[in-house]
Amino acid sequence: MAERSIQELYRDDPERADAVAFGRRGALKGAALTAMGAALGAAIPFARHMPEGHLPALFARPASAQGSGGNAPPVLRFEGKADLILQGDRPLVAETPEHMLDEPITSYRHFFIRNNGQIPEQHTGDADSWRITVDGEVNSPLNLTLGELRSRFENVTMQLQMECGGNGRAHFAPQTRGNQWGNGAISNGQWTGVRLRDVLRAAGLKPGAAHTGHFGADPHLSGAADRAAISRGMRLAKAMDDDTLIVFQLNGQPIPHIHGAPARLLVPGWPGSLSQKWLTRIAVLDKPHTGAGMGGTSYRLPVTPIVPGSSNDGRSFTDMESMPVRSILSSHAHGSRLPAGTRELELRGAAWAGDLWVSSVHVSTDFGASWQRMEVAAPANRHAWQRWQGRIALPRDGYYEIWYRATDSEGRMQPHAAANWNPQGYGANPISRAAILVG
Ligand SMILES: Nc1nc2c(c(=O)[nH]1)N[C@H]1C(S)=C(S)[C@@H](COP(=O)(O)O)O[C@H]1N2
Ligand SMILES: [Mo]
């Protein structure tokens, strides 16, 4: 079988391609093994462990790093940004390929972008003149300038992960609506700001205070003045968490405009949509907020699994809170080709688990037959991601898949396949696979 035809077959009809390649008994047979090897451009040293129905990672996901070939994703063109994957330009959404997340602290260059509406006009004049209102179930509503906020409350600086609620969505089958993120809707910036808790206490919480509602300055995509691009809210407990901040600096600099200048919320570990950019107002409420992005199937998960592909009004769903455990590989791009004779790799990556932490990261090079424990560093502070590293052996030249998975501090491991399918595609965190070719 020619190289192109099996690639095309896998793309167009993976089931038949598998039948051809694996045969009825699931063993990769002589001619088929050669064909698969030819398609992948290399022999498969661990072919005997390759599971039936396994679509090689090289075909299953675009090798963005290579930037070549027919299905290379479009690239973001944006001042100061690396070649991120352009997920959409209206609204502007861009994903960071995993190998660009190799810095312990994510630089502006590599910071993913997620907008739901238009990008607002830049605030003219002094950033410190920007105003933020706190009202609702409080004794004394506040209307503070950023300058007042900065000088009145303790300033804190910490590394905080921010992950889009839909990160990993592309792993769902059947496909759901929304940006088809791989694992790259994650950042770990070093943020400076004040604790939301301190601000809420200064306003004085009334006994009924139970939730927040967040408001920003970005216009709705339609331009309609009475519609919000996004306006989400959370339980008061998360608003009072030590690490929930109103921030005004990213990595020691004023926040770049696209990431919410001059001030935004930073709600680490929970869906990124709570981290309101271009923050203008926080309402304290006695019941859950009802803004854009609340209710129905938005940022909500089935309590009891539903039939994949079915429709649902989400009435029995529950709000997504702490994000599930996930890992990325940052030392080697998916689809990389290494020189012939490479027999060892030093792998690096990151892992995180919402409000929890990561207890271990494991890597397999033989399609999951055996797993090797990596070294996982402690987080710089609570809610920072954790870096991992480790060395693996590659017995021969050929096609490998690096499988990587993390386990959280409560013993939950990334699953083999995306679970708890839901119409808007939240919470997909299966074991990841990167294809590596040696020789
Ligand atoms: N005002 C405003 N804030 C927002 C959004 C938005 O569209 N408008 N998008 C949210 C979503 S869904 C995410 S994942 C994060 C992304 O932040 P970033 O673009 O700085 O990476 O911002 C959140 N805050
Ligand atoms: Mo998001």
PDB file of C-alpha atoms in Angstrom, residues 221-400:
ATOM      1  CA  LEU A 221     -19.725  40.374  18.972  1.00  0.00           C
ATOM      2  CA  SER A 222     -22.903  41.853  17.458  1.00  0.00           C
ATOM      3  CA  GLY A 223     -22.065  45.282  18.841  1.00  0.00           C
ATOM      4  CA  ALA A 224     -25.423  45.376  20.681  1.00  0.00           C
ATOM      5  CA  ALA A 225     -24.928  47.662  23.689  1.00  0.00           C
ATOM      6  CA  ASP A 226     -27.386  45.723  25.858  1.00  0.00           C
ATOM      7  CA  ARG A 227     -25.616  42.387  25.440  1.00  0.00           C
ATOM      8  CA  ALA A 228     -22.472  41.231  27.269  1.00  0.00           C
ATOM      9  CA  ALA A 229     -19.693  39.323  25.496  1.00  0.00           C
ATOM     10  CA  ILE A 230     -19.436  37.169  28.607  1.00  0.00           C
ATOM     11  CA  SER A 231     -20.455  37.724  32.230  1.00  0.00           C
ATOM     12  CA  ARG A 232     -19.923  34.810  34.568  1.00  0.00           C
ATOM     13  CA  GLY A 233     -19.931  34.367  38.345  1.00  0.00           C
ATOM     14  CA  MET A 234     -18.883  31.964  41.078  1.00  0.00           C
ATOM     15  CA  ARG A 235     -19.698  30.801  44.560  1.00  0.00           C
ATOM     16  CA  LEU A 236     -18.518  33.203  47.249  1.00  0.00           C
ATOM     17  CA  ALA A 237     -16.120  30.574  48.651  1.00  0.00           C
ATOM     18  CA  LYS A 238     -13.988  30.782  45.496  1.00  0.00           C
ATOM     19  CA  ALA A 239     -14.163  34.583  45.487  1.00  0.00           C
ATOM     20  CA  MET A 240     -12.782  34.501  49.058  1.00  0.00           C
ATOM     21  CA  ASP A 241      -9.937  32.100  48.201  1.00  0.00           C
ATOM     22  CA  ASP A 242      -6.432  33.450  48.971  1.00  0.00           C
ATOM     23  CA  ASP A 243      -5.419  33.040  45.318  1.00  0.00           C
ATOM     24  CA  THR A 244      -8.383  34.733  43.620  1.00  0.00           C
ATOM     25  CA  LEU A 245      -7.073  38.114  42.556  1.00  0.00           C
ATOM     26  CA  ILE A 246      -7.844  41.332  40.747  1.00  0.00           C
ATOM     27  CA  VAL A 247      -4.600  41.644  38.793  1.00  0.00           C
ATOM     28  CA  PHE A 248      -2.916  44.543  37.007  1.00  0.00           C
ATOM     29  CA  GLN A 249       0.476  43.087  36.095  1.00  0.00           C
ATOM     30  CA  LEU A 250       1.557  40.035  34.118  1.00  0.00           C
ATOM     31  CA  ASN A 251       5.184  38.943  34.468  1.00  0.00           C
ATOM     32  CA  GLY A 252       6.175  42.251  36.067  1.00  0.00           C
ATOM     33  CA  GLN A 253       4.667  44.430  33.319  1.00  0.00           C
ATOM     34  CA  PRO A 254       1.281  46.111  32.884  1.00  0.00           C
ATOM     35  CA  ILE A 255      -1.148  43.496  31.518  1.00  0.00           C
ATOM     36  CA  PRO A 256      -1.087  43.505  27.696  1.00  0.00           C
ATOM     37  CA  HIS A 257      -4.314  44.841  26.205  1.00  0.00           C
ATOM     38  CA  ILE A 258      -5.431  41.529  24.673  1.00  0.00           C
ATOM     39  CA  HIS A 259      -5.231  39.861  28.108  1.00  0.00           C
ATOM     40  CA  GLY A 260      -7.524  42.346  29.825  1.00  0.00           C
ATOM     41  CA  ALA A 261      -5.663  45.622  30.530  1.00  0.00           C
ATOM     42  CA  PRO A 262      -5.565  47.460  32.735  1.00  0.00           C
ATOM     43  CA  ALA A 263      -7.174  45.051  35.241  1.00  0.00           C
ATOM     44  CA  ARG A 264      -8.827  41.650  35.203  1.00  0.00           C
ATOM     45  CA  LEU A 265      -9.899  38.886  37.512  1.00  0.00           C
ATOM     46  CA  LEU A 266      -7.649  35.865  37.889  1.00  0.00           C
ATOM     47  CA  VAL A 267      -9.524  32.859  39.249  1.00  0.00           C
ATOM     48  CA  PRO A 268      -6.971  30.037  39.067  1.00  0.00           C
ATOM     49  CA  GLY A 269      -7.987  26.396  38.799  1.00  0.00           C
ATOM     50  CA  TRP A 270     -11.571  27.097  37.701  1.00  0.00           C
ATOM     51  CA  PRO A 271     -12.736  27.719  34.108  1.00  0.00           C
ATOM     52  CA  GLY A 272     -10.833  30.638  32.572  1.00  0.00           C
ATOM     53  CA  SER A 273     -14.136  32.295  31.696  1.00  0.00           C
ATOM     54  CA  LEU A 274     -14.408  33.404  35.345  1.00  0.00           C
ATOM     55  CA  SER A 275     -11.226  35.451  34.933  1.00  0.00           C
ATOM     56  CA  GLN A 276     -13.042  38.475  33.519  1.00  0.00           C
ATOM     57  CA  LYS A 277     -10.811  40.672  31.366  1.00  0.00           C
ATOM     58  CA  TRP A 278     -11.158  44.462  31.142  1.00  0.00           C
ATOM     59  CA  LEU A 279     -12.897  44.223  34.527  1.00  0.00           C
ATOM     60  CA  THR A 280     -15.356  47.021  35.289  1.00  0.00           C
ATOM     61  CA  ARG A 281     -17.684  45.610  37.934  1.00  0.00           C
ATOM     62  CA  ILE A 282     -18.214  42.827  40.426  1.00  0.00           C
ATOM     63  CA  ALA A 283     -21.735  42.314  41.718  1.00  0.00           C
ATOM     64  CA  VAL A 284     -22.215  40.400  44.960  1.00  0.00           C
ATOM     65  CA  LEU A 285     -25.405  38.358  44.712  1.00  0.00           C
ATOM     66  CA  ASP A 286     -27.657  36.277  46.945  1.00  0.00           C
ATOM     67  CA  LYS A 287     -28.185  33.703  44.174  1.00  0.00           C
ATOM     68  CA  PRO A 288     -26.220  32.407  41.182  1.00  0.00           C
ATOM     69  CA  HIS A 289     -25.490  35.021  38.526  1.00  0.00           C
ATOM     70  CA  THR A 290     -27.493  34.782  35.297  1.00  0.00           C
ATOM     71  CA  GLY A 291     -25.137  36.576  32.862  1.00  0.00           C
ATOM     72  CA  ALA A 292     -23.863  35.440  29.462  1.00  0.00           C
ATOM     73  CA  GLY A 293     -22.172  32.071  29.854  1.00  0.00           C
ATOM     74  CA  MET A 294     -24.240  30.987  32.868  1.00  0.00           C
ATOM     75  CA  GLY A 295     -26.925  28.291  32.923  1.00  0.00           C
ATOM     76  CA  GLY A 296     -28.020  25.768  30.326  1.00  0.00           C
ATOM     77  CA  THR A 297     -25.072  23.806  29.015  1.00  0.00           C
ATOM     78  CA  SER A 298     -22.544  26.673  29.369  1.00  0.00           C
ATOM     79  CA  TYR A 299     -19.596  25.726  31.563  1.00  0.00           C
ATOM     80  CA  ARG A 300     -21.792  22.998  33.017  1.00  0.00           C
ATOM     81  CA  LEU A 301     -21.308  19.235  33.222  1.00  0.00           C
ATOM     82  CA  PRO A 302     -23.780  16.347  33.343  1.00  0.00           C
ATOM     83  CA  VAL A 303     -24.217  14.931  36.844  1.00  0.00           C
ATOM     84  CA  THR A 304     -25.319  11.639  35.287  1.00  0.00           C
ATOM     85  CA  PRO A 305     -23.630  10.827  31.961  1.00  0.00           C
ATOM     86  CA  ILE A 306     -25.720  11.545  28.865  1.00  0.00           C
ATOM     87  CA  VAL A 307     -25.648   9.801  25.493  1.00  0.00           C
ATOM     88  CA  PRO A 308     -22.717  11.198  23.494  1.00  0.00           C
ATOM     89  CA  GLY A 309     -24.052  13.323  20.656  1.00  0.00           C
ATOM     90  CA  SER A 310     -27.468  13.820  22.248  1.00  0.00           C
ATOM     91  CA  SER A 311     -28.955  17.228  22.883  1.00  0.00           C
ATOM     92  CA  ASN A 312     -29.787  18.413  26.360  1.00  0.00           C
ATOM     93  CA  ASP A 313     -31.013  21.638  27.949  1.00  0.00           C
ATOM     94  CA  GLY A 314     -28.502  21.235  30.782  1.00  0.00           C
ATOM     95  CA  ARG A 315     -31.130  21.732  33.471  1.00  0.00           C
ATOM     96  CA  SER A 316     -29.771  18.812  35.464  1.00  0.00           C
ATOM     97  CA  PHE A 317     -26.139  19.770  34.861  1.00  0.00           C
ATOM     98  CA  THR A 318     -23.873  21.317  37.464  1.00  0.00           C
ATOM     99  CA  ASP A 319     -21.483  24.283  37.105  1.00  0.00           C
ATOM    100  CA  MET A 320     -17.926  23.318  36.243  1.00  0.00           C
ATOM    101  CA  GLU A 321     -15.680  24.370  39.123  1.00  0.00           C
ATOM    102  CA  SER A 322     -12.196  22.942  39.773  1.00  0.00           C
ATOM    103  CA  MET A 323     -10.675  21.824  36.448  1.00  0.00           C
ATOM    104  CA  PRO A 324      -9.616  18.183  35.991  1.00  0.00           C
ATOM    105  CA  VAL A 325      -6.013  16.947  36.047  1.00  0.00           C
ATOM    106  CA  ARG A 326      -4.043  17.396  32.812  1.00  0.00           C
ATOM    107  CA  SER A 327      -0.446  17.193  31.568  1.00  0.00           C
ATOM    108  CA  ILE A 328       1.436  18.589  28.595  1.00  0.00           C
ATOM    109  CA  LEU A 329       4.726  17.647  26.944  1.00  0.00           C
ATOM    110  CA  SER A 330       6.764  20.765  26.174  1.00  0.00           C
ATOM    111  CA  SER A 331      10.263  19.500  25.349  1.00  0.00           C
ATOM    112  CA  HIS A 332       9.364  17.863  22.029  1.00  0.00           C
ATOM    113  CA  ALA A 333       6.794  18.923  19.501  1.00  0.00           C
ATOM    114  CA  HIS A 334       4.266  16.344  18.405  1.00  0.00           C
ATOM    115  CA  GLY A 335       5.441  15.075  15.016  1.00  0.00           C
ATOM    116  CA  SER A 336       9.136  15.825  15.623  1.00  0.00           C
ATOM    117  CA  ARG A 337      11.764  13.915  13.686  1.00  0.00           C
ATOM    118  CA  LEU A 338      15.001  13.175  15.570  1.00  0.00           C
ATOM    119  CA  PRO A 339      18.350  12.122  14.107  1.00  0.00           C
ATOM    120  CA  ALA A 340      18.917   8.426  13.404  1.00  0.00           C
ATOM    121  CA  GLY A 341      20.636   6.737  16.314  1.00  0.00           C
ATOM    122  CA  THR A 342      18.904   8.814  19.022  1.00  0.00           C
ATOM    123  CA  ARG A 343      18.580   6.353  21.881  1.00  0.00           C
ATOM    124  CA  GLU A 344      17.570   8.561  24.759  1.00  0.00           C
ATOM    125  CA  LEU A 345      15.316  11.556  25.286  1.00  0.00           C
ATOM    126  CA  GLU A 346      15.143  14.055  28.098  1.00  0.00           C
ATOM    127  CA  LEU A 347      11.439  14.878  28.367  1.00  0.00           C
ATOM    128  CA  ARG A 348       9.903  17.923  30.059  1.00  0.00           C
ATOM    129  CA  GLY A 349       6.424  19.226  30.551  1.00  0.00           C
ATOM    130  CA  ALA A 350       3.897  20.599  32.986  1.00  0.00           C
ATOM    131  CA  ALA A 351       0.880  19.246  34.838  1.00  0.00           C
ATOM    132  CA  TRP A 352      -1.883  20.783  36.964  1.00  0.00           C
ATOM    133  CA  ALA A 353      -5.185  19.808  38.519  1.00  0.00           C
ATOM    134  CA  GLY A 354      -7.492  22.765  39.213  1.00  0.00           C
ATOM    135  CA  ASP A 355      -7.639  23.432  42.968  1.00  0.00           C
ATOM    136  CA  LEU A 356      -5.737  20.202  43.665  1.00  0.00           C
ATOM    137  CA  TRP A 357      -2.127  19.429  42.921  1.00  0.00           C
ATOM    138  CA  VAL A 358      -0.381  16.761  40.884  1.00  0.00           C
ATOM    139  CA  SER A 359       1.063  13.756  42.704  1.00  0.00           C
ATOM    140  CA  SER A 360       2.656  11.991  39.723  1.00  0.00           C
ATOM    141  CA  VAL A 361       3.241  12.008  35.978  1.00  0.00           C
ATOM    142  CA  HIS A 362       3.850   8.805  34.030  1.00  0.00           C
ATOM    143  CA  VAL A 363       5.124   8.273  30.504  1.00  0.00           C
ATOM    144  CA  SER A 364       4.795   5.265  28.205  1.00  0.00           C
ATOM    145  CA  THR A 365       6.670   4.741  24.948  1.00  0.00           C
ATOM    146  CA  ASP A 366       5.165   1.316  24.206  1.00  0.00           C
ATOM    147  CA  PHE A 367       1.480   2.179  23.684  1.00  0.00           C
ATOM    148  CA  GLY A 368       0.663   1.904  27.369  1.00  0.00           C
ATOM    149  CA  ALA A 369       2.157  -1.544  27.997  1.00  0.00           C
ATOM    150  CA  SER A 370       4.548  -0.119  30.592  1.00  0.00           C
ATOM    151  CA  TRP A 371       4.741   3.231  32.347  1.00  0.00           C
ATOM    152  CA  GLN A 372       7.661   5.117  33.764  1.00  0.00           C
ATOM    153  CA  ARG A 373       7.376   7.594  36.609  1.00  0.00           C
ATOM    154  CA  MET A 374       8.690  11.097  35.898  1.00  0.00           C
ATOM    155  CA  GLU A 375      10.043  13.606  38.412  1.00  0.00           C
ATOM    156  CA  VAL A 376       7.426  16.199  39.337  1.00  0.00           C
ATOM    157  CA  ALA A 377       8.475  19.467  40.973  1.00  0.00           C
ATOM    158  CA  ALA A 378       6.471  21.152  43.702  1.00  0.00           C
ATOM    159  CA  PRO A 379       4.405  24.127  42.476  1.00  0.00           C
ATOM    160  CA  ALA A 380       5.952  27.599  42.945  1.00  0.00           C
ATOM    161  CA  ASN A 381       2.868  28.289  45.056  1.00  0.00           C
ATOM    162  CA  ARG A 382      -0.628  26.865  45.339  1.00  0.00           C
ATOM    163  CA  HIS A 383      -2.476  27.108  41.982  1.00  0.00           C
ATOM    164  CA  ALA A 384       0.765  27.261  39.962  1.00  0.00           C
ATOM    165  CA  TRP A 385       1.339  24.444  37.502  1.00  0.00           C
ATOM    166  CA  GLN A 386       4.031  21.852  38.217  1.00  0.00           C
ATOM    167  CA  ARG A 387       6.931  21.090  35.908  1.00  0.00           C
ATOM    168  CA  TRP A 388       7.897  17.490  35.250  1.00  0.00           C
ATOM    169  CA  GLN A 389      10.907  15.848  33.614  1.00  0.00           C
ATOM    170  CA  GLY A 390      12.440  12.470  32.996  1.00  0.00           C
ATOM    171  CA  ARG A 391      14.594  10.418  30.678  1.00  0.00           C
ATOM    172  CA  ILE A 392      13.294   7.718  28.359  1.00  0.00           C
ATOM    173  CA  ALA A 393      15.101   5.119  26.240  1.00  0.00           C
ATOM    174  CA  LEU A 394      14.371   4.494  22.549  1.00  0.00           C
ATOM    175  CA  PRO A 395      15.653   1.013  21.659  1.00  0.00           C
ATOM    176  CA  ARG A 396      15.786   1.482  17.856  1.00  0.00           C
ATOM    177  CA  ASP A 397      15.102   3.989  15.127  1.00  0.00           C
ATOM    178  CA  GLY A 398      11.442   4.178  14.225  1.00  0.00           C
ATOM    179  CA  TYR A 399       8.028   5.589  15.027  1.00  0.00           C
ATOM    180  CA  TYR A 400       7.232   6.168  18.701  1.00  0.00           C
TER     181      TYR A 400
END
